[in-house]
PDB file of C-alpha atoms in Angstrom:
ATOM      1  CA  MET A  96      95.064 -65.507  61.864  1.00 44.00           C
ATOM      2  CA  HIS A  97      96.788 -62.312  61.607  1.00 45.00           C
ATOM      3  CA  TRP A  98      95.472 -58.852  60.794  1.00 42.00           C
ATOM      4  CA  THR A  99      97.284 -55.606  60.330  1.00 44.00           C
ATOM      5  CA  ARG A 100      96.504 -52.642  62.390  1.00 44.00           C
ATOM      6  CA  PRO A 101      94.586 -50.745  59.752  1.00 40.00           C
ATOM      7  CA  ALA A 102      92.563 -54.157  59.337  1.00 41.00           C
ATOM      8  CA  ARG A 103      91.869 -54.272  63.094  1.00 41.00           C
ATOM      9  CA  VAL A 104      90.747 -50.719  63.011  1.00 34.00           C
ATOM     10  CA  ALA A 105      88.480 -51.406  60.158  1.00 35.00           C
ATOM     11  CA  ALA A 106      87.149 -54.559  61.774  1.00 37.00           C
ATOM     12  CA  THR A 107      86.192 -52.627  64.999  1.00 33.00           C
ATOM     13  CA  ALA A 108      84.454 -49.996  62.985  1.00 30.00           C
ATOM     14  CA  LEU A 109      82.344 -52.400  60.846  1.00 28.00           C
ATOM     15  CA  LEU A 110      81.532 -54.536  63.567  1.00 30.00           C
ATOM     16  CA  GLY A 111      80.336 -51.681  65.548  1.00 30.00           C
ATOM     17  CA  LEU A 112      78.108 -50.682  62.432  1.00 27.00           C
ATOM     18  CA  GLY A 113      77.081 -54.189  61.849  1.00 28.00           C
ATOM     19  CA  LEU A 114      78.138 -54.073  58.231  1.00 27.00           C
ATOM     20  CA  LEU A 115      80.352 -57.212  57.912  1.00 31.00           C
ATOM     21  CA  ALA A 116      79.133 -59.872  55.569  1.00 32.00           C
ATOM     22  CA  PRO A 117      78.783 -63.574  56.260  1.00 34.00           C
ATOM     23  CA  GLY A 118      81.476 -66.146  55.023  1.00 37.00           C
ATOM     24  CA  ARG A 119      81.365 -67.339  51.419  1.00 36.00           C
ATOM     25  CA  PRO A 120      80.716 -71.134  50.755  1.00 36.00           C
ATOM     26  CA  GLY A 121      83.587 -73.644  50.644  1.00 39.00           C
ATOM     27  CA  PRO A 122      84.400 -77.242  50.745  1.00 39.00           C
ATOM     28  CA  THR A 123      84.086 -79.645  53.522  1.00 38.00           C
ATOM     29  CA  ALA A 124      86.296 -82.346  54.477  1.00 40.00           C
ATOM     30  CA  PRO A 125      85.306 -86.095  54.432  1.00 41.00           C
ATOM     31  CA  ALA A 126      85.812 -88.079  57.565  1.00 42.00           C
ATOM     32  CA  ALA A 127      88.854 -90.407  57.128  1.00 59.00           C
ATOM     33  CA  TYR A 128      91.123 -92.649  58.954  1.00 85.00           C
ATOM     34  CA  VAL A 129      94.437 -94.353  58.680  1.00 89.00           C
ATOM     35  CA  GLU A 130      93.277 -96.489  55.741  1.00 90.00           C
ATOM     36  CA  ALA A 131      93.437 -93.114  53.946  1.00 92.00           C
ATOM     37  CA  TYR A 132      97.196 -92.646  54.184  1.00 95.00           C
ATOM     38  CA  PRO A 133      98.399 -94.409  51.007  1.00 95.00           C
ATOM     39  CA  THR A 134      95.621 -92.972  48.962  1.00 95.00           C
ATOM     40  CA  VAL A 135      96.431 -89.389  50.212  1.00 96.00           C
ATOM     41  CA  ALA A 136     100.168 -89.957  49.884  1.00 97.00           C
ATOM     42  CA  ALA A 137      99.431 -90.685  46.018  1.00 97.00           C
ATOM     43  CA  GLN A 138      97.485 -87.535  45.833  1.00 96.00           C
ATOM     44  CA  LEU A 139     100.458 -85.521  47.426  1.00 97.00           C
ATOM     45  CA  ARG A 140     102.937 -87.007  44.967  1.00 97.00           C
ATOM     46  CA  ALA A 141     100.531 -86.154  42.074  1.00 96.00           C
ATOM     47  CA  GLY A 142     100.344 -82.640  43.279  1.00 95.00           C
ATOM     48  CA  GLY A 143     103.874 -81.847  42.672  1.00 96.00           C
ATOM     49  CA  PRO A 144     106.042 -79.448  44.751  1.00 95.00           C
ATOM     50  CA  PRO A 145     106.002 -78.933  47.594  1.00 95.00           C
ATOM     51  CA  TYR A 146     103.434 -81.648  48.266  1.00 97.00           C
ATOM     52  CA  ASP A 147     105.370 -84.529  46.615  1.00 97.00           C
ATOM     53  CA  ARG A 148     108.231 -83.957  49.234  1.00 97.00           C
ATOM     54  CA  TRP A 149     105.616 -84.266  52.093  1.00 98.00           C
ATOM     55  CA  ALA A 150     105.050 -87.725  50.801  1.00 97.00           C
ATOM     56  CA  ALA A 151     108.751 -88.522  50.259  1.00 97.00           C
ATOM     57  CA  ASP A 152     109.339 -87.505  53.862  1.00 97.00           C
ATOM     58  CA  GLY A 153     106.862 -90.058  55.013  1.00 97.00           C
ATOM     59  CA  ARG A 154     104.368 -87.334  56.561  1.00 98.00           C
ATOM     60  CA  ARG A 155     100.814 -88.869  56.954  1.00 97.00           C
ATOM     61  CA  PHE A 156      97.710 -87.190  55.881  1.00 97.00           C
ATOM     62  CA  LEU A 157      93.907 -87.992  56.120  1.00 96.00           C
ATOM     63  CA  VAL A 158      92.931 -85.317  53.768  1.00 95.00           C
ATOM     64  CA  PHE A 159      94.502 -83.288  50.915  1.00 97.00           C
ATOM     65  CA  ASP A 160      92.849 -81.281  48.384  1.00 96.00           C
ATOM     66  CA  SER A 161      94.775 -78.502  46.330  1.00 96.00           C
ATOM     67  CA  ARG A 162      91.682 -76.918  44.785  1.00 94.00           C
ATOM     68  CA  GLY A 163      90.782 -73.321  45.789  1.00 93.00           C
ATOM     69  CA  ASP A 164      92.420 -72.478  49.298  1.00 94.00           C
ATOM     70  CA  GLY A 165      93.084 -76.233  49.840  1.00 96.00           C
ATOM     71  CA  LEU A 166      92.610 -78.706  52.554  1.00 96.00           C
ATOM     72  CA  ALA A 167      94.986 -80.614  54.584  1.00 97.00           C
ATOM     73  CA  VAL A 168      94.699 -82.913  57.861  1.00 97.00           C
ATOM     74  CA  GLU A 169      97.998 -84.137  58.863  1.00 98.00           C
ATOM     75  CA  VAL A 170      98.518 -86.719  61.580  1.00 98.00           C
ATOM     76  CA  LEU A 171     101.415 -86.943  64.038  1.00 98.00           C
ATOM     77  CA  GLY A 172     101.834 -89.939  66.173  1.00 97.00           C
ATOM     78  CA  ASP A 173     100.203 -93.272  65.903  1.00 96.00           C
ATOM     79  CA  LEU A 174      96.468 -92.603  65.481  1.00 95.00           C
ATOM     80  CA  ALA A 175      95.446 -96.180  65.427  1.00 93.00           C
ATOM     81  CA  THR A 176      96.647 -96.670  69.032  1.00 95.00           C
ATOM     82  CA  ALA A 177      96.485 -93.319  70.499  1.00 97.00           C
ATOM     83  CA  ASP A 178      94.749 -92.775  73.944  1.00 96.00           C
ATOM     84  CA  ARG A 179      94.846 -88.968  73.858  1.00 98.00           C
ATOM     85  CA  ILE A 180      94.232 -87.168  70.505  1.00 98.00           C
ATOM     86  CA  ALA A 181      94.548 -83.409  70.033  1.00 98.00           C
ATOM     87  CA  VAL A 182      92.797 -81.659  67.099  1.00 98.00           C
ATOM     88  CA  LEU A 183      94.274 -78.259  66.263  1.00 98.00           C
ATOM     89  CA  VAL A 184      92.036 -75.979  64.285  1.00 97.00           C
ATOM     90  CA  PRO A 185      93.401 -72.778  62.777  1.00 95.00           C
ATOM     91  CA  GLY A 186      91.707 -69.401  62.076  1.00 88.00           C
ATOM     92  CA  VAL A 187      91.416 -66.713  59.520  1.00 84.00           C
ATOM     93  CA  GLY A 188      93.691 -66.671  56.475  1.00 82.00           C
ATOM     94  CA  SER A 189      94.694 -70.322  56.691  1.00 89.00           C
ATOM     95  CA  THR A 190      95.251 -72.150  53.377  1.00 93.00           C
ATOM     96  CA  LEU A 191      97.104 -75.026  52.090  1.00 96.00           C
ATOM     97  CA  ARG A 192      99.715 -72.687  50.665  1.00 94.00           C
ATOM     98  CA  ASP A 193     100.582 -71.581  54.235  1.00 94.00           C
ATOM     99  CA  PHE A 194     100.212 -74.863  56.044  1.00 97.00           C
ATOM    100  CA  ASP A 195     103.918 -75.588  56.233  1.00 95.00           C
ATOM    101  CA  ARG A 196     105.364 -72.084  55.960  1.00 93.00           C
ATOM    102  CA  GLY A 197     103.070 -69.984  57.935  1.00 90.00           C
ATOM    103  CA  LEU A 198     100.829 -67.101  57.009  1.00 85.00           C
ATOM    104  CA  GLY A 199     103.110 -64.452  55.399  1.00 86.00           C
ATOM    105  CA  GLY A 200     106.012 -67.004  55.624  1.00 87.00           C
ATOM    106  CA  VAL A 201     106.125 -66.669  59.409  1.00 86.00           C
ATOM    107  CA  ALA A 202     106.641 -70.247  60.735  1.00 89.00           C
ATOM    108  CA  ARG A 203     105.073 -69.892  64.059  1.00 91.00           C
ATOM    109  CA  ARG A 204     101.742 -69.328  62.315  1.00 91.00           C
ATOM    110  CA  ALA A 205     102.034 -72.494  60.481  1.00 95.00           C
ATOM    111  CA  PRO A 206      99.360 -75.179  61.336  1.00 97.00           C
ATOM    112  CA  ALA A 207     101.930 -77.970  60.791  1.00 97.00           C
ATOM    113  CA  ARG A 208     104.574 -76.268  62.802  1.00 97.00           C
ATOM    114  CA  GLN A 209     102.337 -75.792  65.714  1.00 97.00           C
ATOM    115  CA  ALA A 210     101.163 -79.321  65.652  1.00 98.00           C
ATOM    116  CA  ARG A 211     104.667 -80.563  65.614  1.00 98.00           C
ATOM    117  CA  ASP A 212     105.614 -78.509  68.629  1.00 98.00           C
ATOM    118  CA  LEU A 213     102.744 -79.581  70.570  1.00 98.00           C
ATOM    119  CA  TYR A 214     103.626 -83.240  69.728  1.00 98.00           C
ATOM    120  CA  ARG A 215     107.215 -82.799  70.709  1.00 98.00           C
ATOM    121  CA  GLU A 216     105.983 -81.216  74.043  1.00 98.00           C
ATOM    122  CA  LEU A 217     103.408 -84.239  74.573  1.00 98.00           C
ATOM    123  CA  ARG A 218     106.207 -86.667  74.019  1.00 97.00           C
ATOM    124  CA  ALA A 219     108.663 -84.731  76.287  1.00 97.00           C
ATOM    125  CA  ASP A 220     106.071 -84.544  79.061  1.00 96.00           C
ATOM    126  CA  ASP A 221     104.931 -88.181  79.094  1.00 96.00           C
ATOM    127  CA  PRO A 222     107.079 -90.480  76.847  1.00 96.00           C
ATOM    128  CA  PRO A 223     105.097 -93.539  77.272  1.00 96.00           C
ATOM    129  CA  ALA A 224     101.923 -91.786  76.627  1.00 96.00           C
ATOM    130  CA  ARG A 225     100.168 -92.822  73.394  1.00 97.00           C
ATOM    131  CA  VAL A 226      99.259 -89.440  71.728  1.00 98.00           C
ATOM    132  CA  ALA A 227      98.489 -88.171  68.416  1.00 98.00           C
ATOM    133  CA  VAL A 228      98.003 -84.626  67.113  1.00 98.00           C
ATOM    134  CA  LEU A 229      95.927 -83.608  64.048  1.00 98.00           C
ATOM    135  CA  ALA A 230      96.866 -80.420  62.145  1.00 98.00           C
ATOM    136  CA  TRP A 231      93.370 -79.883  60.993  1.00 97.00           C
ATOM    137  CA  LEU A 232      92.878 -77.520  58.097  1.00 97.00           C
ATOM    138  CA  GLY A 233      89.895 -79.607  56.979  1.00 95.00           C
ATOM    139  CA  TYR A 234      87.731 -76.295  56.250  1.00 94.00           C
ATOM    140  CA  ASP A 235      87.825 -73.415  54.003  1.00 90.00           C
ATOM    141  CA  ALA A 236      88.751 -70.576  56.564  1.00 84.00           C
ATOM    142  CA  PRO A 237      87.741 -67.170  56.241  1.00 81.00           C
ATOM    143  CA  ASP A 238      90.015 -65.063  53.937  1.00 79.00           C
ATOM    144  CA  GLY A 239      89.737 -61.932  55.917  1.00 64.00           C
ATOM    145  CA  ILE A 240      87.940 -59.608  58.222  1.00 64.00           C
ATOM    146  CA  LEU A 241      84.686 -59.519  56.243  1.00 57.00           C
ATOM    147  CA  THR A 242      84.000 -63.142  56.166  1.00 59.00           C
ATOM    148  CA  ALA A 243      85.276 -63.552  59.732  1.00 58.00           C
ATOM    149  CA  ALA A 244      82.513 -61.478  61.211  1.00 59.00           C
ATOM    150  CA  GLY A 245      80.040 -64.090  60.113  1.00 64.00           C
ATOM    151  CA  THR A 246      79.586 -67.620  61.143  1.00 71.00           C
ATOM    152  CA  ALA A 247      79.089 -69.412  57.635  1.00 77.00           C
ATOM    153  CA  SER A 248      82.678 -70.540  57.463  1.00 82.00           C
ATOM    154  CA  ALA A 249      82.637 -71.897  61.123  1.00 86.00           C
ATOM    155  CA  ASP A 250      79.284 -73.785  60.595  1.00 88.00           C
ATOM    156  CA  ARG A 251      80.820 -75.572  57.661  1.00 92.00           C
ATOM    157  CA  GLY A 252      83.999 -76.267  59.310  1.00 94.00           C
ATOM    158  CA  ALA A 253      82.161 -77.483  62.408  1.00 95.00           C
ATOM    159  CA  ALA A 254      80.107 -79.924  60.155  1.00 95.00           C
ATOM    160  CA  ALA A 255      83.356 -81.256  58.503  1.00 96.00           C
ATOM    161  CA  LEU A 256      85.091 -81.493  61.891  1.00 97.00           C
ATOM    162  CA  LEU A 257      82.268 -83.453  63.443  1.00 96.00           C
ATOM    163  CA  GLY A 258      82.693 -86.062  60.701  1.00 95.00           C
ATOM    164  CA  THR A 259      86.340 -86.519  61.709  1.00 95.00           C
ATOM    165  CA  LEU A 260      85.378 -86.592  65.276  1.00 97.00           C
ATOM    166  CA  ARG A 261      82.760 -89.193  64.863  1.00 96.00           C
ATOM    167  CA  THR A 262      85.174 -91.418  62.842  1.00 95.00           C
ATOM    168  CA  LEU A 263      87.777 -91.049  65.468  1.00 96.00           C
ATOM    169  CA  ALA A 264      85.382 -91.887  68.193  1.00 95.00           C
ATOM    170  CA  ALA A 265      84.203 -95.005  66.393  1.00 94.00           C
ATOM    171  CA  ARG A 266      87.612 -96.275  65.764  1.00 93.00           C
ATOM    172  CA  ARG A 267      89.118 -95.261  69.176  1.00 93.00           C
ATOM    173  CA  PRO A 268      86.185 -95.471  71.654  1.00 95.00           C
ATOM    174  CA  ASP A 269      88.470 -95.131  74.562  1.00 95.00           C
ATOM    175  CA  ALA A 270      90.507 -92.294  73.538  1.00 97.00           C
ATOM    176  CA  ALA A 271      90.125 -88.782  74.984  1.00 98.00           C
ATOM    177  CA  ILE A 272      89.884 -86.032  72.418  1.00 98.00           C
ATOM    178  CA  THR A 273      90.981 -82.425  72.886  1.00 98.00           C
ATOM    179  CA  LEU A 274      89.951 -79.625  70.484  1.00 98.00           C
ATOM    180  CA  ILE A 275      92.237 -76.804  70.262  1.00 98.00           C
ATOM    181  CA  GLY A 276      91.067 -73.612  68.262  1.00 97.00           C
ATOM    182  CA  HIS A 277      93.316 -70.573  67.412  1.00 95.00           C
ATOM    183  CA  SER A 278      91.473 -67.360  66.837  1.00 91.00           C
ATOM    184  CA  TYR A 279      88.407 -68.136  64.517  1.00 91.00           C
ATOM    185  CA  GLY A 280      89.301 -71.740  65.034  1.00 94.00           C
ATOM    186  CA  SER A 281      87.686 -71.306  68.326  1.00 95.00           C
ATOM    187  CA  LEU A 282      84.451 -70.723  66.784  1.00 93.00           C
ATOM    188  CA  VAL A 283      84.814 -73.759  64.838  1.00 95.00           C
ATOM    189  CA  ILE A 284      85.300 -75.984  67.711  1.00 97.00           C
ATOM    190  CA  GLY A 285      82.631 -74.182  69.731  1.00 95.00           C
ATOM    191  CA  ARG A 286      79.898 -74.741  66.908  1.00 92.00           C
ATOM    192  CA  ALA A 287      81.089 -78.482  66.911  1.00 95.00           C
ATOM    193  CA  ALA A 288      81.211 -78.993  70.738  1.00 94.00           C
ATOM    194  CA  ARG A 289      77.410 -79.464  71.439  1.00 89.00           C
ATOM    195  CA  ARG A 290      77.092 -82.209  68.834  1.00 94.00           C
ATOM    196  CA  ALA A 291      80.566 -83.745  69.297  1.00 96.00           C
ATOM    197  CA  PRO A 292      80.827 -87.373  70.633  1.00 97.00           C
ATOM    198  CA  ALA A 293      81.459 -88.009  74.201  1.00 96.00           C
ATOM    199  CA  GLN A 294      85.147 -88.636  73.688  1.00 97.00           C
ATOM    200  CA  VAL A 295      85.750 -84.937  73.274  1.00 98.00           C
ATOM    201  CA  THR A 296      86.525 -84.097  76.826  1.00 97.00           C
ATOM    202  CA  ASP A 297      88.368 -80.771  76.468  1.00 98.00           C
ATOM    203  CA  LEU A 298      88.048 -77.400  74.563  1.00 98.00           C
ATOM    204  CA  VAL A 299      91.191 -75.151  74.450  1.00 98.00           C
ATOM    205  CA  THR A 300      90.848 -71.540  72.832  1.00 97.00           C
ATOM    206  CA  LEU A 301      94.030 -69.682  72.011  1.00 97.00           C
ATOM    207  CA  GLY A 302      93.435 -66.045  71.395  1.00 94.00           C
ATOM    208  CA  GLY A 303      89.697 -66.998  70.520  1.00 91.00           C
ATOM    209  CA  ILE A 304      87.272 -64.725  68.782  1.00 91.00           C
ATOM    210  CA  GLY A 305      84.454 -66.535  70.246  1.00 89.00           C
ATOM    211  CA  THR A 306      82.714 -70.068  70.404  1.00 93.00           C
ATOM    212  CA  GLY A 307      79.131 -69.233  69.660  1.00 88.00           C
ATOM    213  CA  VAL A 308      77.860 -68.984  73.047  1.00 90.00           C
ATOM    214  CA  ASP A 309      78.409 -66.505  76.030  1.00 89.00           C
ATOM    215  CA  ARG A 310      79.210 -68.869  78.876  1.00 92.00           C
ATOM    216  CA  ALA A 311      81.390 -71.960  78.918  1.00 94.00           C
ATOM    217  CA  GLY A 312      78.683 -74.036  80.751  1.00 93.00           C
ATOM    218  CA  ARG A 313      76.640 -74.026  77.364  1.00 92.00           C
ATOM    219  CA  LEU A 314      79.330 -76.051  75.509  1.00 93.00           C
ATOM    220  CA  GLY A 315      78.133 -79.164  77.129  1.00 85.00           C
ATOM    221  CA  GLY A 316      80.009 -81.337  79.654  1.00 86.00           C
ATOM    222  CA  VAL A 317      83.565 -80.619  78.523  1.00 95.00           C
ATOM    223  CA  ARG A 318      86.295 -78.805  80.351  1.00 96.00           C
ATOM    224  CA  VAL A 319      86.830 -75.603  78.551  1.00 97.00           C
ATOM    225  CA  TRP A 320      90.159 -73.755  78.609  1.00 97.00           C
ATOM    226  CA  ALA A 321      91.151 -70.179  77.274  1.00 97.00           C
ATOM    227  CA  ALA A 322      94.473 -68.329  76.801  1.00 96.00           C
ATOM    228  CA  GLU A 323      94.584 -64.649  75.866  1.00 95.00           C
ATOM    229  CA  ALA A 324      97.803 -62.729  76.240  1.00 95.00           C
ATOM    230  CA  PRO A 325      97.773 -58.986  77.138  1.00 94.00           C
ATOM    231  CA  THR A 326      99.756 -58.423  74.047  1.00 93.00           C
ATOM    232  CA  ASP A 327      97.072 -60.067  71.739  1.00 92.00           C
ATOM    233  CA  TRP A 328      94.957 -57.554  69.789  1.00 83.00           C
ATOM    234  CA  ILE A 329      92.060 -59.909  69.900  1.00 83.00           C
ATOM    235  CA  GLY A 330      91.200 -58.210  73.228  1.00 79.00           C
ATOM    236  CA  ARG A 331      90.289 -55.029  71.531  1.00 69.00           C
ATOM    237  CA  VAL A 332      87.669 -56.690  69.095  1.00 74.00           C
ATOM    238  CA  PRO A 333      84.202 -55.642  69.993  1.00 62.00           C
ATOM    239  CA  GLN A 334      82.276 -58.451  71.777  1.00 61.00           C
ATOM    240  CA  VAL A 335      78.829 -58.433  69.840  1.00 58.00           C
ATOM    241  CA  ARG A 336      76.724 -60.914  68.598  1.00 55.00           C
ATOM    242  CA  LEU A 337      73.877 -60.440  66.133  1.00 51.00           C
ATOM    243  CA  PRO A 338      72.082 -62.965  63.831  1.00 56.00           C
ATOM    244  CA  GLY A 339      74.737 -64.041  61.480  1.00 56.00           C
ATOM    245  CA  LEU A 340      77.264 -61.413  62.620  1.00 54.00           C
ATOM    246  CA  GLY A 341      79.776 -61.300  65.589  1.00 56.00           C
ATOM    247  CA  HIS A 342      80.749 -64.052  68.034  1.00 64.00           C
ATOM    248  CA  GLY A 343      79.758 -62.593  71.526  1.00 72.00           C
ATOM    249  CA  LEU A 344      81.954 -62.838  74.622  1.00 83.00           C
ATOM    250  CA  ARG A 345      85.578 -64.085  73.846  1.00 90.00           C
ATOM    251  CA  PRO A 346      86.514 -67.217  75.914  1.00 94.00           C
ATOM    252  CA  GLY A 347      89.386 -65.235  77.300  1.00 94.00           C
ATOM    253  CA  ASP A 348      86.994 -62.682  78.983  1.00 92.00           C
ATOM    254  CA  PRO A 349      86.590 -63.846  82.627  1.00 94.00           C
ATOM    255  CA  ALA A 350      82.977 -63.459  82.460  1.00 94.00           C
ATOM    256  CA  PHE A 351      82.822 -66.303  79.904  1.00 95.00           C
ATOM    257  CA  GLY A 352      83.886 -68.906  82.707  1.00 96.00           C
ATOM    258  CA  ALA A 353      86.624 -70.619  80.946  1.00 96.00           C
ATOM    259  CA  ARG A 354      89.548 -72.052  82.917  1.00 96.00           C
ATOM    260  CA  PRO A 355      92.544 -69.822  82.300  1.00 96.00           C
ATOM    261  CA  LEU A 356      95.822 -70.974  80.898  1.00 97.00           C
ATOM    262  CA  PRO A 357      98.939 -69.101  81.473  1.00 97.00           C
ATOM    263  CA  VAL A 358     100.359 -66.919  78.786  1.00 96.00           C
ATOM    264  CA  ASP A 359     103.778 -66.069  80.216  1.00 96.00           C
ATOM    265  CA  GLY A 360     106.110 -65.463  77.138  1.00 96.00           C
ATOM    266  CA  VAL A 361     103.235 -65.183  74.529  1.00 96.00           C
ATOM    267  CA  ALA A 362     103.914 -62.501  72.088  1.00 94.00           C
ATOM    268  CA  GLY A 363     100.966 -61.188  70.054  1.00 92.00           C
ATOM    269  CA  HIS A 364      98.205 -63.106  68.593  1.00 89.00           C
ATOM    270  CA  ASP A 365     100.206 -66.064  66.825  1.00 92.00           C
ATOM    271  CA  GLY A 366     102.651 -67.021  69.657  1.00 94.00           C
ATOM    272  CA  TYR A 367     100.482 -69.517  72.076  1.00 96.00           C
ATOM    273  CA  LEU A 368     102.158 -72.807  70.907  1.00 97.00           C
ATOM    274  CA  VAL A 369     105.688 -71.440  70.601  1.00 97.00           C
ATOM    275  CA  PRO A 370     108.350 -73.342  72.639  1.00 97.00           C
ATOM    276  CA  GLY A 371     109.414 -71.330  75.734  1.00 97.00           C
ATOM    277  CA  THR A 372     106.024 -69.947  76.430  1.00 97.00           C
ATOM    278  CA  ALA A 373     104.013 -71.024  79.363  1.00 97.00           C
ATOM    279  CA  THR A 374     100.896 -71.817  77.240  1.00 97.00           C
ATOM    280  CA  LEU A 375     102.456 -74.754  75.386  1.00 98.00           C
ATOM    281  CA  PRO A 376     103.167 -77.104  78.243  1.00 97.00           C
ATOM    282  CA  ALA A 377      99.968 -76.200  79.696  1.00 97.00           C
ATOM    283  CA  VAL A 378      98.062 -77.051  76.539  1.00 98.00           C
ATOM    284  CA  ALA A 379     100.061 -80.377  76.652  1.00 98.00           C
ATOM    285  CA  ALA A 380      98.984 -80.988  80.300  1.00 97.00           C
ATOM    286  CA  VAL A 381      95.349 -80.504  79.308  1.00 98.00           C
ATOM    287  CA  VAL A 382      95.646 -82.948  76.203  1.00 98.00           C
ATOM    288  CA  LEU A 383      97.294 -85.526  78.678  1.00 97.00           C
ATOM    289  CA  GLY A 384      94.418 -85.267  81.158  1.00 94.00           C
ATOM    290  CA  GLY A 385      96.013 -83.152  83.737  1.00 89.00           C
ATOM    291  CA  GLU A 386      95.052 -79.957  85.304  1.00 81.00           C
ATOM    292  CA  VAL A 387      96.461 -76.317  85.088  1.00 82.00           C
ATOM    293  CA  ARG A 388      96.228 -74.200  88.362  1.00 68.00           C
ATOM    294  CA  ALA A 389      97.802 -71.094  89.227  1.00 52.00           C
ATOM    295  CA  GLY A 390      99.845 -71.161  85.977  1.00 52.00           C
ATOM    296  CA  VAL A 391     101.316 -74.801  86.962  1.00 52.00           C
ATOM    297  CA  ALA A 392     100.589 -77.706  84.850  1.00 53.00           C
ATOM    298  CA  ARG A 393      99.809 -80.910  86.814  1.00 51.00           C
TER     299      ARG A 393
END
């Protein structure tokens, strides 16, 4: 999610006036599993460039839909044997077109790139671990500030995400699942958390706009983590919540009660999973079942 300075100013003003509208309807992603790989690969080939190259490169997808803004759920690692599964949910402006290249052509904003960087970090931190990462663009993310002020997109996204989580839990009942939401994605995972299967052990928010509740303890029995960098403009967005409008306390606000993640080296709103930051290895430590205390992953 990336807004220009004028857009941030407009968002602040409109949120304060209560004038932002709820999100528009969009598609939801079906639950799927590894049996979907060949079928989805055929859909990628039929989709033409650049999607046919994704199939030719052997990339594995549970979901692909090029209609509208598009949907894609890519899997890194062996999902059929994974004991630790991370599901990465992006935020505003995320579309199939930018899944690989990043919003505005900026690679660090690409869900596929972020998932790859997290997967590499997990493999480097614990090579024997059986891990998988899902780059989960399984919902129609809000297009901009007007729809992002409402919860409709998050509600539909949470419903689609729950379908995926329940399938994962049924197929891998002993696996631990970590949900990672960036920006508006934090609202999606927060809306899903209270109905999620017990295999979901951790929620991680990165520059999160909100989770739908004002206290971490209201998200169920999961560990809740938050990273919010001082350079992230999200910290200047008004913390309001009215029926269908606004998202309340940000998870990065100490009053929310989330466990803080280190943010050394993070620049702006889109830099949390960039190699070289303190946040990336800390998120990997959470996925692997460890702790993060005083900025040190264990």
